[in-house]
Coordinates of C-alpha atoms in Angstrom, one line a residue:
R1 CA 78.2 113.1 72.8
L2 CA 82.0 113.0 72.5
G3 CA 82.0 116.3 70.6
E4 CA 79.9 117.9 73.4
I5 CA 82.2 116.4 76.0
R6 CA 85.3 117.8 74.2
C7 CA 83.8 121.3 74.1
K8 CA 82.8 121.3 77.7
G9 CA 86.0 119.7 79.0
Y10 CA 84.2 117.2 81.2
A11 CA 81.7 114.3 81.1
L12 CA 78.6 113.8 83.2
D13 CA 77.2 110.4 84.1
D14 CA 73.7 111.0 85.4
E15 CA 72.6 107.6 86.6
E16 CA 73.8 106.0 83.4
R17 CA 76.0 103.3 85.0
G18 CA 74.0 102.9 88.2
I19 CA 70.7 104.1 89.6
G20 CA 71.2 106.8 92.2
I21 CA 74.8 107.5 91.2
R22 CA 76.1 110.7 89.5
C23 CA 79.7 111.1 88.3
I24 CA 81.7 113.9 86.6
G25 CA 85.1 113.3 85.0
A26 CA 87.7 115.3 83.2
P27 CA 90.9 114.5 81.3
I28 CA 94.5 114.9 82.4
Y29 CA 97.1 116.0 79.7
D30 CA 100.8 115.3 79.5
Q31 CA 103.6 117.6 78.1
K32 CA 102.6 116.7 74.5
G33 CA 99.0 117.7 75.1
E34 CA 97.9 114.1 74.9
I35 CA 95.3 112.7 77.3
V36 CA 97.1 110.3 79.6
A37 CA 94.6 109.9 82.5
G38 CA 91.3 111.1 83.9
L39 CA 90.0 112.1 87.2
S40 CA 86.4 111.7 88.3
V41 CA 84.1 112.4 91.3
A42 CA 81.2 110.1 92.0
G43 CA 78.5 110.0 94.6
P44 CA 74.9 109.4 95.3
I45 CA 72.5 111.8 93.6
F46 CA 71.2 113.1 96.9
H47 CA 74.7 114.4 97.7
M48 CA 75.6 115.5 94.1
T49 CA 72.5 117.6 93.5
E50 CA 72.3 120.1 90.6
D51 CA 72.8 123.0 93.0
V52 CA 76.2 121.7 94.4
L53 CA 77.4 120.0 91.1
P54 CA 79.0 123.3 89.9
G55 CA 81.2 123.4 93.0
Y56 CA 82.3 119.8 92.4
L57 CA 82.9 120.5 88.8
D58 CA 85.1 123.6 89.6
A59 CA 87.2 121.6 92.0
L60 CA 87.6 118.7 89.5
L61 CA 88.6 121.0 86.7
M62 CA 91.1 122.9 88.9
A63 CA 92.6 119.5 90.0
T64 CA 92.9 118.2 86.5
K65 CA 94.5 121.4 85.3
G66 CA 96.9 121.4 88.1
I67 CA 97.9 117.8 87.5
S68 CA 98.2 118.4 83.8
N69 CA 100.5 121.4 84.5
E70 CA 102.6 119.2 86.8
L71 CA 103.0 116.7 84.0
G72 CA 104.3 119.5 81.8
Y73 CA 101.2 120.5 79.9
S74 CA 101.3 124.0 78.5
G75 CA 98.1 124.2 76.6
T76 CA 99.7 123.9 73.2
T77 CA 97.3 121.6 71.3
A78 CA 94.1 122.8 69.8
E79 CA 91.9 120.1 71.4
A80 CA 93.5 120.5 74.8
E81 CA 93.1 124.3 74.5
L82 CA 89.4 123.9 74.0
V83 CA 89.1 121.5 76.9
M84 CA 91.2 123.2 79.5
S85 CA 90.1 126.8 79.0

């Protein structure tokens, strides 16, 4: 699953850690293009339904990209390029 997660640029936890909980997470990069942190959004599945999940995902990826940029990330590593595009 890690290869799939790298290609997508985010991970989805669909009730894997707890019944009724859904979570999406994405990496944060530093100026070297290394993953230094992550950001996630979690909630009950009745709030994080499949029809609203894309909106949460867009907001999450926009936030991680912004934080990464603030940390000096410029998209220079191959792996980070795949994830952040």
